[in-house]
Short mmCIF file of C-alpha atoms in Angstrom, two decimals:
data_model
loop_
_atom_site.label_atom_id
_atom_site.label_comp_id
_atom_site.label_asym_id
_atom_site.label_seq_id
_atom_site.Cartn_x
_atom_site.Cartn_y
_atom_site.Cartn_z
CA MET E 1 10.92 -33.45 -17.78
CA THR E 2 10.08 -30.77 -16.39
CA LEU E 3 11.77 -28.47 -18.57
CA LEU E 4 9.79 -29.93 -21.66
CA LEU E 5 6.71 -29.19 -19.60
CA PHE E 6 7.67 -25.98 -19.00
CA SER E 7 8.00 -25.14 -22.69
CA LYS E 8 5.56 -26.64 -23.74
CA LEU E 9 3.38 -24.68 -21.38
CA VAL E 10 4.88 -22.04 -21.98
CA ARG E 11 4.69 -22.19 -25.70
CA LEU E 12 0.57 -22.70 -24.65
CA LEU E 13 0.80 -19.40 -23.36
CA LEU E 14 1.69 -17.58 -26.12
CA LYS E 15 -0.58 -18.70 -28.36
CA GLU E 16 -3.12 -17.53 -25.52
CA LYS E 17 -1.57 -13.74 -25.79
CA MET E 18 -1.31 -14.02 -29.08
CA GLU E 19 -4.73 -14.00 -29.71
CA TYR E 20 -4.26 -10.24 -28.07
CA ARG E 21 -2.06 -9.63 -29.71
CA ALA E 22 -2.63 -5.44 -30.16
CA ASP E 23 -3.43 -5.78 -26.66
CA PHE E 24 -0.29 -6.64 -26.01
CA VAL E 25 2.20 -4.68 -28.12
CA LEU E 26 0.08 -1.85 -26.49
CA SER E 27 0.05 -2.80 -22.94
CA ALA E 28 4.06 -3.30 -23.86
CA PHE E 29 4.42 0.40 -24.91
CA ALA E 30 2.82 1.76 -22.83
CA GLN E 31 4.81 -0.38 -19.96
CA ILE E 32 7.36 1.27 -21.53
CA ILE E 33 6.12 4.68 -21.99
CA SER E 34 5.57 4.43 -17.86
CA TYR E 35 8.97 3.14 -16.56
CA ALA E 36 10.32 6.05 -18.99
CA GLY E 37 8.66 8.25 -16.91
CA ASP E 38 10.75 7.29 -13.75
CA TYR E 39 13.58 7.71 -15.34
CA ILE E 40 13.01 10.98 -16.67
CA VAL E 41 12.27 11.45 -13.41
CA ILE E 42 15.63 10.30 -11.78
CA TRP E 43 17.14 12.42 -14.80
CA LEU E 44 15.71 15.97 -14.19
CA PHE E 45 16.02 14.93 -10.34
CA MET E 46 20.65 14.54 -11.70
CA LYS E 47 20.04 17.29 -13.65
CA GLN E 48 19.48 19.63 -11.08
CA PHE E 49 21.33 18.09 -8.24
CA ASN E 50 24.35 16.80 -10.54
CA SER E 51 24.97 14.16 -7.66
CA ILE E 52 23.99 11.79 -4.44
CA ALA E 53 26.15 10.32 -2.25
CA GLY E 54 28.89 10.80 -5.07
CA TRP E 55 26.88 8.52 -7.55
CA ASN E 56 26.42 9.86 -11.07
CA TRP E 57 22.99 10.66 -13.76
CA PRO E 58 25.48 7.57 -15.74
CA GLU E 59 26.07 5.84 -12.13
CA ILE E 60 22.58 6.37 -10.63
CA ALA E 61 21.50 4.54 -13.98
CA LEU E 62 23.17 1.77 -13.45
CA LEU E 63 22.09 1.10 -10.54
CA TYR E 64 18.17 1.51 -11.10
CA SER E 65 18.64 -0.52 -14.41
CA ILE E 66 19.95 -3.66 -12.85
CA GLY E 67 16.98 -2.65 -9.63
CA LEU E 68 14.46 -2.92 -13.18
CA PHE E 69 15.86 -5.62 -15.03
CA THR E 70 16.58 -8.16 -11.53
CA TYR E 71 13.29 -7.55 -10.96
CA ALA E 72 11.53 -8.26 -14.41
CA LEU E 73 13.36 -10.73 -14.78
CA GLY E 74 12.39 -12.53 -11.04
CA ALA E 75 8.84 -11.27 -11.17
CA SER E 76 8.12 -13.01 -14.67
CA PHE E 77 8.36 -16.19 -12.56
CA SER E 78 6.51 -14.82 -9.30
CA PHE E 79 4.64 -11.62 -9.01
CA VAL E 80 1.38 -12.66 -11.50
CA GLN E 81 1.48 -15.96 -10.20
CA MET E 82 1.96 -15.13 -6.37
CA SER E 83 -0.21 -13.00 -6.52
CA GLY E 84 -3.20 -14.62 -8.35
CA LEU E 85 -2.79 -16.87 -5.13
CA GLU E 86 -5.48 -15.47 -3.41
CA GLY E 87 -7.88 -15.91 -5.60
CA GLN E 88 -7.50 -19.11 -5.98
CA VAL E 89 -7.20 -20.01 -2.03
CA ARG E 90 -10.26 -17.93 -1.27
CA GLU E 91 -12.20 -20.06 -4.21
CA GLY E 92 -11.11 -23.67 -3.43
CA THR E 93 -9.30 -23.36 -7.33
CA PHE E 94 -5.90 -24.28 -5.81
CA ASP E 95 -6.46 -27.37 -4.61
CA THR E 96 -7.19 -29.00 -8.36
CA LEU E 97 -3.43 -28.03 -8.38
CA LEU E 98 -2.44 -30.17 -5.69
CA ILE E 99 -3.50 -33.47 -7.40
CA LYS E 100 -1.43 -32.63 -10.16
CA PRO E 101 0.97 -35.61 -10.60
CA VAL E 102 3.78 -32.60 -10.95
CA ASN E 103 5.56 -30.11 -8.34
CA PRO E 104 2.88 -27.62 -7.67
CA TYR E 105 5.22 -24.70 -7.63
CA LEU E 106 6.31 -25.32 -10.70
CA TYR E 107 3.08 -25.54 -12.22
CA LEU E 108 2.46 -22.59 -11.20
CA ILE E 109 4.91 -20.38 -12.36
CA SER E 110 5.46 -22.37 -16.07
CA ARG E 111 1.69 -21.98 -16.30
CA GLY E 112 1.70 -17.84 -15.06
CA PHE E 113 4.73 -17.43 -16.32
CA ASN E 114 4.50 -13.61 -17.23
CA LEU E 115 5.49 -12.27 -21.19
CA ALA E 116 4.00 -8.40 -20.78
CA TYR E 117 7.74 -7.67 -18.03
CA VAL E 118 8.95 -7.80 -22.38
CA ALA E 119 8.77 -3.79 -21.44
CA HIS E 120 10.62 -3.72 -18.31
CA ILE E 121 13.98 -5.96 -19.94
CA SER E 122 13.60 -3.95 -22.54
CA ILE E 123 13.36 -0.43 -21.19
CA SER E 124 16.21 -1.39 -18.67
CA GLY E 125 18.23 -3.37 -20.30
CA THR E 126 18.46 -0.57 -23.09
CA VAL E 127 19.32 1.91 -20.14
CA LEU E 128 21.97 -0.53 -18.54
CA ILE E 129 23.69 -0.53 -22.17
CA TRP E 130 23.93 2.57 -22.42
CA ALA E 131 25.14 3.92 -18.84
CA ILE E 132 27.48 1.09 -18.86
CA ALA E 133 28.83 2.62 -22.57
CA GLN E 134 28.74 6.32 -21.06
CA LEU E 135 30.47 5.57 -17.89
CA ASN E 136 33.36 4.39 -19.91
CA LEU E 137 34.66 1.52 -17.85
CA GLN E 138 38.03 0.60 -18.45
CA TRP E 139 36.10 -3.94 -17.28
CA SER E 140 37.68 -7.06 -17.57
CA TRP E 141 36.11 -9.73 -18.84
CA THR E 142 35.55 -10.32 -14.61
CA ASP E 143 33.23 -7.24 -14.32
CA TYR E 144 30.73 -8.93 -17.12
CA VAL E 145 30.78 -12.03 -15.71
CA TYR E 146 30.93 -10.55 -12.31
CA LEU E 147 27.85 -8.24 -13.87
CA LEU E 148 26.40 -11.49 -15.60
CA LEU E 149 25.20 -14.02 -11.68
CA ALA E 150 24.59 -10.09 -9.81
CA LEU E 151 21.66 -10.18 -13.21
CA ILE E 152 20.47 -13.41 -12.52
CA SER E 153 21.36 -13.41 -8.63
CA GLY E 154 18.82 -10.46 -8.49
CA ALA E 155 16.62 -11.99 -9.93
CA MET E 156 16.14 -14.77 -8.04
CA ILE E 157 16.30 -12.13 -5.09
CA HIS E 158 13.15 -10.72 -5.91
CA ALA E 159 12.03 -13.75 -7.12
CA GLY E 160 12.73 -15.48 -3.47
CA LEU E 161 10.96 -12.91 -1.85
CA LEU E 162 7.78 -12.39 -4.26
CA THR E 163 7.44 -15.99 -3.66
CA ALA E 164 7.70 -15.84 0.06
CA ILE E 165 5.13 -13.46 0.54
CA GLY E 166 3.20 -15.70 -1.64
CA ALA E 167 3.28 -18.79 1.20
CA THR E 168 1.50 -16.70 3.46
CA THR E 169 -1.16 -16.68 0.85
CA PHE E 170 -1.75 -20.51 2.81
CA VAL E 171 -2.39 -18.77 6.51
CA TRP E 172 -3.55 -15.08 5.87
CA VAL E 173 -5.54 -15.57 2.81
CA ARG E 174 -5.35 -11.78 1.80
CA THR E 175 -1.60 -11.06 0.78
CA GLY E 176 -2.66 -7.70 -1.28
CA TYR E 177 -1.12 -5.78 0.93
CA LEU E 178 1.80 -7.13 1.43
CA PHE E 179 3.30 -7.25 -1.69
CA SER E 180 1.91 -3.44 -1.88
CA LEU E 181 4.64 -3.13 0.93
CA PHE E 182 7.14 -4.98 -0.81
CA PHE E 183 6.93 -2.34 -4.06
CA GLN E 184 7.79 0.49 -1.40
CA LEU E 185 10.88 -1.24 -0.15
CA LYS E 186 12.17 -1.46 -3.51
CA GLU E 187 11.16 1.82 -3.85
CA PHE E 188 14.78 1.92 -1.16
CA ILE E 189 17.34 0.47 -3.64
CA SER E 190 16.83 3.01 -6.71
CA TYR E 191 19.23 4.87 -4.78
CA PRO E 192 22.49 4.31 -3.38
CA LEU E 193 22.64 2.63 -0.16
CA PRO E 194 24.17 5.39 1.97
CA ILE E 195 21.61 8.20 2.28
CA PHE E 196 19.84 6.27 4.27
CA GLY E 197 20.41 5.93 8.11
CA THR E 198 21.98 2.60 9.99
CA VAL E 199 18.81 0.99 10.38
CA VAL E 200 17.46 0.78 7.14
CA GLN E 201 21.48 0.36 5.24
CA LEU E 202 20.71 -2.98 8.25
CA LEU E 203 17.19 -3.26 7.57
CA LEU E 204 18.16 -3.84 2.78
CA THR E 205 21.98 -5.26 3.65
CA VAL E 206 20.14 -8.32 6.74
CA GLY E 207 16.58 -8.15 6.45
CA VAL E 208 14.35 -8.30 3.84
CA PRO E 209 18.32 -8.00 1.37
CA LEU E 210 17.18 -5.97 -1.76
CA ALA E 211 20.59 -4.31 -1.29
CA PHE E 212 21.98 -7.27 -2.64
CA VAL E 213 20.26 -6.70 -5.65
CA ASN E 214 21.82 -3.94 -7.02
CA PHE E 215 23.84 -1.46 -4.52
CA TYR E 216 25.95 -3.30 -3.55
CA PRO E 217 27.04 -5.25 -7.29
CA ALA E 218 27.04 -1.79 -8.48
CA ALA E 219 29.40 -0.48 -5.61
CA PHE E 220 31.50 -3.23 -6.18
CA LEU E 221 32.01 -2.51 -9.59
CA LEU E 222 32.07 1.12 -9.47
CA SER E 223 34.37 0.83 -6.60
CA TYR E 224 32.50 3.05 -3.49
CA GLU E 225 32.81 1.82 -0.83
CA THR E 226 30.48 -0.33 0.70
CA SER E 227 30.37 -0.42 4.92
CA LEU E 228 28.40 -3.24 5.58
CA ILE E 229 30.65 -5.38 3.33
CA PRO E 230 34.14 -6.02 2.96
CA HIS E 231 35.52 -6.07 -0.13
CA TRP E 232 37.15 -9.08 0.20
CA ALA E 233 33.33 -10.61 0.34
CA LYS E 234 32.34 -9.25 -3.46
CA TRP E 235 32.47 -12.83 -4.78
CA LEU E 236 29.92 -13.74 -1.94
CA VAL E 237 27.17 -11.10 -3.02
CA PRO E 238 26.23 -13.36 -6.12
CA LEU E 239 25.06 -16.25 -3.65
CA ALA E 240 22.63 -14.28 -1.61
CA GLY E 241 20.14 -14.72 -5.24
CA PRO E 242 20.27 -18.74 -4.88
CA LEU E 243 20.73 -18.30 -1.26
CA ILE E 244 17.30 -15.98 -0.32
CA TYR E 245 15.56 -18.28 -3.77
CA GLY E 246 16.75 -22.40 -2.05
CA LEU E 247 14.41 -20.42 0.84
CA GLY E 248 11.27 -19.09 -0.71
CA TYR E 249 10.68 -22.02 -2.37
CA ARG E 250 11.59 -24.23 0.97
CA PHE E 251 8.94 -21.64 3.02
CA TRP E 252 6.43 -21.96 0.14
CA MET E 253 6.18 -25.90 -0.66
CA TYR E 254 6.14 -26.30 3.72
CA GLY E 255 3.43 -23.40 3.42
CA ALA E 256 1.55 -26.11 0.29
CA ASN E 257 2.05 -28.76 2.49
CA LYS E 258 0.30 -26.72 5.88
CA TYR E 259 -2.46 -26.05 3.47
CA GLN E 260 -5.89 -26.95 4.61
CA GLY E 261 -7.93 -24.73 1.88
CA ALA E 262 -9.86 -21.96 2.85
CA GLY E 263 -13.42 -22.95 2.74
CA GLY E 264 -14.32 -21.93 -0.78
CA MET D 1 -28.89 13.07 -4.09
CA SER D 2 -29.08 11.36 -0.80
CA THR D 3 -29.08 8.39 -2.92
CA TYR D 4 -25.79 8.59 -4.50
CA PHE D 5 -24.43 9.78 -0.27
CA MET D 6 -25.39 5.73 0.59
CA PHE D 7 -23.01 4.70 -1.97
CA THR D 8 -20.53 6.73 -0.61
CA LEU D 9 -21.12 5.65 2.69
CA LYS D 10 -21.16 1.34 1.26
CA ALA D 11 -17.86 1.93 -0.45
CA PHE D 12 -16.69 3.73 2.13
CA VAL D 13 -18.97 0.63 5.52
CA ASN D 14 -17.04 -1.99 2.67
CA GLN D 15 -12.75 -0.43 3.18
CA LEU D 16 -13.75 -1.11 6.98
CA ALA D 17 -13.11 -4.52 6.56
CA PHE D 18 -9.96 -4.31 5.40
CA ARG D 19 -9.38 -2.88 8.71
CA SER D 20 -6.21 -4.87 9.43
CA GLU D 21 -4.46 -3.31 6.72
CA VAL D 22 -4.26 -0.08 8.53
CA TRP D 23 -0.92 -0.89 10.18
CA LEU D 24 0.55 -2.23 7.36
CA ARG D 25 -0.63 0.89 4.94
CA LEU D 26 1.15 3.15 8.02
CA LEU D 27 4.59 1.38 7.78
CA GLY D 28 4.18 1.88 3.68
CA ASN D 29 3.45 5.27 3.96
CA TYR D 30 6.39 6.21 6.91
CA PHE D 31 9.11 4.20 4.28
CA ALA D 32 7.59 6.42 0.89
CA ILE D 33 8.40 9.64 3.65
CA LEU D 34 11.42 7.41 4.67
CA ILE D 35 12.86 7.70 1.30
CA GLN D 36 12.28 11.30 0.31
CA VAL D 37 12.72 12.42 3.33
CA GLU D 38 16.72 11.10 3.56
CA ILE D 39 16.75 11.99 -0.64
CA TRP D 40 16.53 15.40 0.00
CA ARG D 41 18.31 15.80 3.33
CA ALA D 42 21.25 14.23 1.24
CA VAL D 43 21.00 16.83 -1.89
CA ILE D 44 20.13 19.58 -0.02
CA GLY D 45 21.04 18.60 3.02
CA ASN D 46 24.26 20.73 4.32
CA GLY D 47 23.41 24.54 3.44
CA GLY D 48 20.57 24.06 2.31
CA SER D 49 19.95 25.26 -2.14
CA ALA D 50 19.16 28.90 -2.53
CA SER D 51 15.52 28.61 -3.12
CA THR D 52 14.33 25.33 -0.51
CA THR D 53 15.30 24.48 2.61
CA VAL D 54 14.56 20.50 3.86
CA GLU D 55 12.24 21.39 6.16
CA GLN D 56 9.68 22.67 2.78
CA MET D 57 11.19 19.82 1.30
CA ILE D 58 10.65 17.37 3.90
CA THR D 59 6.79 19.40 4.05
CA TYR D 60 6.25 18.30 0.29
CA SER D 61 7.12 14.81 0.59
CA ILE D 62 4.43 13.89 3.28
CA LEU D 63 1.70 16.08 1.37
CA ASN D 64 2.11 13.84 -1.46
CA THR D 65 2.45 11.37 -0.03
CA LEU D 66 -0.39 11.50 1.20
CA LEU D 67 -2.38 13.13 -0.87
CA PHE D 68 -1.77 9.89 -3.53
CA ALA D 69 -3.53 7.84 -1.51
CA LEU D 70 -6.62 9.82 -1.31
CA LEU D 71 -6.88 10.48 -5.43
CA LEU D 72 -9.54 8.35 -6.70
CA ASN D 73 -7.13 6.06 -8.82
CA ARG D 74 -9.65 2.93 -8.92
CA VAL D 75 -11.72 4.68 -11.79
CA SER D 76 -10.72 2.45 -14.78
CA SER D 77 -10.18 -0.61 -12.91
CA LYS D 78 -13.40 -0.46 -11.52
CA VAL D 79 -15.08 -0.01 -14.56
CA ASP D 80 -13.09 -2.67 -16.69
CA GLY D 81 -14.16 -5.35 -14.49
CA SER D 82 -17.55 -4.07 -15.35
CA LEU D 83 -17.25 -4.04 -18.74
CA LYS D 84 -15.17 -7.54 -18.66
CA SER D 85 -17.84 -10.10 -16.39
CA GLY D 86 -20.49 -7.91 -17.91
CA SER D 87 -22.13 -6.11 -15.20
CA ILE D 88 -21.74 -3.32 -16.54
CA ALA D 89 -25.31 -4.00 -18.82
CA SER D 90 -26.86 -4.56 -15.15
CA GLU D 91 -25.72 -1.73 -13.92
CA LEU D 92 -26.21 0.64 -16.74
CA ILE D 93 -29.61 0.02 -16.86
CA LYS D 94 -30.26 1.28 -13.01
CA PRO D 95 -32.15 4.67 -13.06
CA LEU D 96 -28.81 5.95 -11.92
CA SER D 97 -25.91 8.28 -13.52
CA TYR D 98 -23.56 5.86 -13.47
CA PRO D 99 -20.76 8.53 -13.92
CA LEU D 100 -22.11 9.85 -10.67
CA TYR D 101 -22.58 6.48 -9.07
CA LEU D 102 -18.30 6.28 -9.48
CA LEU D 103 -17.42 9.27 -8.02
CA PHE D 104 -19.16 8.23 -4.92
CA ASP D 105 -17.93 5.23 -4.61
CA GLY D 106 -14.69 6.55 -5.10
CA LEU D 107 -15.54 9.19 -2.68
CA GLY D 108 -16.28 6.87 0.04
CA GLN D 109 -12.80 5.42 -0.38
CA SER D 110 -11.58 8.16 -0.37
CA LEU D 111 -13.13 8.94 3.01
CA TYR D 112 -11.76 5.99 4.35
CA GLN D 113 -8.22 6.71 3.27
CA PHE D 114 -8.34 10.13 4.96
CA ILE D 115 -9.32 8.50 8.44
CA PHE D 116 -7.65 5.73 8.72
CA THR D 117 -4.50 6.43 6.43
CA VAL D 118 -4.34 9.73 6.06
CA ILE D 119 -4.89 11.27 9.71
CA PRO D 120 -2.51 9.06 11.28
CA SER D 121 0.30 9.14 8.81
CA LEU D 122 0.23 12.72 9.25
CA ILE D 123 0.45 12.80 13.31
CA LEU D 124 3.11 9.91 12.41
CA ALA D 125 4.83 12.37 10.14
CA TRP D 126 4.84 14.94 11.72
CA ILE D 127 6.31 13.69 15.35
CA LEU D 128 8.69 11.96 13.68
CA PHE D 129 10.46 14.44 10.45
CA GLY D 130 8.55 17.61 11.31
CA MET D 131 6.08 19.54 9.05
CA LEU D 132 5.63 22.96 8.58
CA PRO D 133 2.72 25.21 8.91
CA PRO D 134 0.39 26.24 5.87
CA ALA D 135 2.12 29.67 4.80
CA SER D 136 -0.88 31.62 5.24
CA THR D 137 -4.05 30.83 6.17
CA ILE D 138 -5.62 32.84 2.45
CA HIS D 139 -2.91 30.42 1.24
CA PHE D 140 -4.00 27.42 3.76
CA ILE D 141 -8.28 27.73 2.39
CA ALA D 142 -6.81 27.85 -1.13
CA PHE D 143 -4.65 24.80 -0.64
CA LEU D 144 -7.31 22.82 0.66
CA GLY D 145 -9.42 24.06 -2.93
CA ALA D 146 -6.57 22.71 -4.65
CA LEU D 147 -7.44 18.97 -2.89
CA LEU D 148 -10.33 19.45 -4.19
CA MET D 149 -9.67 19.80 -7.81
CA ALA D 150 -7.01 16.90 -7.37
CA LEU D 151 -9.68 14.56 -6.69
CA ILE D 152 -11.66 16.14 -9.18
CA LEU D 153 -9.33 15.82 -11.98
CA SER D 154 -8.06 12.11 -10.50
CA PHE D 155 -11.37 11.17 -11.10
CA LEU D 156 -12.17 12.69 -14.60
CA LEU D 157 -8.62 11.78 -16.35
CA GLY D 158 -9.33 7.65 -14.38
CA TYR D 159 -12.78 8.43 -15.58
CA LEU D 160 -11.61 9.03 -19.61
CA VAL D 161 -9.08 6.27 -19.00
CA SER D 162 -11.91 3.73 -18.32
CA LEU D 163 -14.01 5.78 -20.96
CA LEU D 164 -11.77 4.90 -23.76
CA ALA D 165 -11.24 1.91 -22.71
CA PHE D 166 -15.02 0.82 -24.29
CA TRP D 167 -12.75 1.23 -27.41
CA PHE D 168 -9.71 -0.52 -26.40
CA LEU D 169 -11.63 -3.45 -24.46
CA SER D 170 -8.45 -3.64 -21.85
CA HIS D 171 -7.82 -0.44 -19.98
CA PHE D 172 -4.40 -1.32 -19.00
CA ALA D 173 -2.60 -0.28 -21.71
CA LEU D 174 -3.72 3.26 -21.18
CA SER D 175 -3.73 3.07 -17.62
CA TRP D 176 -0.03 2.42 -17.52
CA THR D 177 0.60 5.93 -20.15
CA LEU D 178 -1.33 7.78 -17.44
CA GLY D 179 0.28 6.74 -14.87
CA GLY D 180 3.15 7.39 -17.10
CA LEU D 181 2.32 10.77 -17.82
CA ILE D 182 1.44 11.23 -14.14
CA THR D 183 5.01 10.80 -12.82
CA ILE D 184 6.08 12.84 -15.01
CA PHE D 185 4.36 16.10 -15.11
CA SER D 186 2.93 15.70 -11.71
CA GLY D 187 6.25 16.97 -9.94
CA SER D 188 5.18 14.52 -6.87
CA PHE D 189 8.35 13.50 -5.80
CA LEU D 190 9.92 16.19 -8.04
CA PRO D 191 8.91 20.10 -7.65
CA LEU D 192 8.49 21.86 -10.79
CA TRP D 193 10.61 24.28 -9.62
CA PHE D 194 13.73 22.25 -9.96
CA TYR D 195 12.18 21.18 -13.07
CA SER D 196 14.08 22.00 -16.34
CA PRO D 197 12.73 25.52 -17.81
CA SER D 198 11.75 23.18 -20.71
CA TRP D 199 10.25 20.83 -19.07
CA ALA D 200 8.13 22.71 -16.71
CA ALA D 201 6.94 25.11 -18.88
CA VAL D 202 4.98 22.20 -20.49
CA ALA D 203 4.22 20.60 -16.74
CA LYS D 204 2.45 23.73 -16.43
CA LEU D 205 0.33 23.63 -18.84
CA LEU D 206 -1.28 20.28 -18.32
CA PRO D 207 -3.52 18.67 -15.39
CA PHE D 208 -1.46 16.20 -14.12
CA GLN D 209 0.39 19.09 -12.10
CA TYR D 210 -2.26 19.38 -10.09
CA LEU D 211 -2.38 15.70 -8.57
CA GLY D 212 0.97 17.04 -6.81
CA TYR D 213 3.13 19.79 -7.49
CA VAL D 214 0.34 22.46 -7.07
CA PRO D 215 -1.58 21.60 -3.97
CA ALA D 216 2.03 21.35 -1.73
CA ALA D 217 3.31 24.35 -3.46
CA ILE D 218 0.47 26.47 -2.65
CA TYR D 219 0.39 24.97 0.79
CA LEU D 220 4.60 26.22 1.02
CA GLY D 221 3.13 29.65 0.20
CA ASN D 222 5.68 29.27 -3.17
CA GLN D 223 3.10 30.80 -5.37
CA ASN D 224 2.08 34.48 -5.09
CA GLU D 225 -1.61 35.96 -4.86
CA ALA D 226 -1.22 36.53 -9.06
CA GLU D 227 0.14 33.43 -9.01
CA LEU D 228 -2.26 31.04 -7.50
CA TRP D 229 -5.50 32.84 -9.50
CA ARG D 230 -3.88 32.18 -12.38
CA THR D 231 -3.02 28.22 -11.19
CA ILE D 232 -6.71 27.60 -10.18
CA ALA D 233 -8.81 29.17 -13.39
CA LEU D 234 -6.13 27.19 -15.80
CA GLY D 235 -7.59 23.97 -13.17
CA LEU D 236 -10.81 25.20 -13.69
CA ILE D 237 -10.70 25.25 -17.10
CA TRP D 238 -9.01 22.03 -17.58
CA ILE D 239 -11.84 20.39 -15.62
CA ILE D 240 -14.44 22.20 -17.83
CA LEU D 241 -12.58 20.34 -20.59
CA LEU D 242 -12.71 17.13 -19.21
CA LEU D 243 -16.30 17.08 -18.27
CA VAL D 244 -17.02 18.19 -21.85
CA VAL D 245 -14.71 15.64 -23.62
CA ALA D 246 -16.36 12.92 -21.13
CA HIS D 247 -19.82 13.84 -21.34
CA TRP D 248 -19.26 13.22 -25.27
CA LEU D 249 -17.31 10.09 -24.61
CA TRP D 250 -19.46 8.89 -22.43
CA GLY D 251 -22.91 9.41 -25.42
CA LYS D 252 -20.20 7.36 -28.02
CA ALA D 253 -19.29 4.76 -25.21
CA VAL D 254 -22.39 3.50 -24.44
CA ARG D 255 -23.75 2.75 -27.69
CA ARG D 256 -20.43 1.07 -28.49
CA LEU D 257 -20.56 -1.06 -25.40
CA ILE D 258 -19.41 -4.37 -26.24
CA VAL D 259 -20.10 -7.37 -22.97
CA GLN D 260 -17.83 -9.43 -23.85
CA GLY D 261 -18.35 -11.97 -21.50
CA GLY D 262 -21.92 -12.45 -18.07
#
């Protein structure tokens, strides 16, 4: 039932987007340029310094690409929807969502499902494949399965955190800056965790567990030391995603139930 | 002119409503600076590279992070909002210059950022990470000049994007492209002296370096006097060039205006 509804809503969305086809294509192209810019700067950096914390350029490219790929996947289900919540709560249009005979969360995320992330996914996916080929890894099939699970888990971590931030809208209404803070925190995981001090490592492992998105999976796949997670816990890492997403969802529903309206 | 200063004041006062975000902004800047500091400690920490010390790179990172808060990079989204809502029509019939209004409105926001974000962040960063003083009095004066150029150029680039949006009907694609070009060529994270020669040569011809590399490099005294004058001259040429293009496009854009909503 809900899956049917989801596909129907996405189809509607697709039609809506294709009304402005040229704009859609141009926008995707521009986003690819923008992210290519990030890659170019890191590449120039690695060209000058060769390695950072022992990681070379293809390894950093792998790390960064997992981060971007999972972000795009997770954010397509959460970012625009959650950041748009502020306006809906303030104007009172959120109330109409609560009287629909469907789960308000599912309705919100499917109606706002964002196709624009194809740009992020195509550039990060391409670089990810390039990096794996470049590193000439002797991977067994379990490693590929591990990568796949890590990608799914990473996407769920992003979506879970963004959902949790969205839930704060029900209390504080203005949440724009929390999203900016999230993006600033996300910058940390563009680089190997060991370059940061213990406090930051703990923060990104326990507090805002973004290190589970790309650092821990990549470190296990590339056989790097991880000081905070023992090696036997390798297969537990992809469980972080479902856990965080579940918590984020519960928190959001809790907030929506407590929601009293912003008086708009 | 006093009318325009009132716009600056108004934008400033509007921003005051968001004072509670100051702490979050401080935290955000702290994160941004911390990441860069740790990166530079990791790659040039022990012993340092031939030409650059960690202290210089920390200062460079602080200056660039804070400079970014000051740049007028909200111009195109403001115009885009007016274009989409249709309020541009009523803004254009007012007896004032629309671009000047945009500039002074943006300056008001920068002023707010300067007082409530940049100054506290600067003090915090100076205590936590340490900052080098400017290379010399001349370099400091030139640095202030470079800051002014950065503000003007960031306005002009955003304004050009917003004018092109009159044709594209949306500023989204153009803004992202501009953002990408700024990331690559501003040198705000990686100084141009670390770029490979061919990339550095291109970056040193473009206007984007004034939004990151130039002010910080001048502050650190990385440019001798001859280079300094050349850099400033090139910056002025870019400002004039962009002004001419903007003026020409403005004339065309107003006649092309399509109000989509309202």
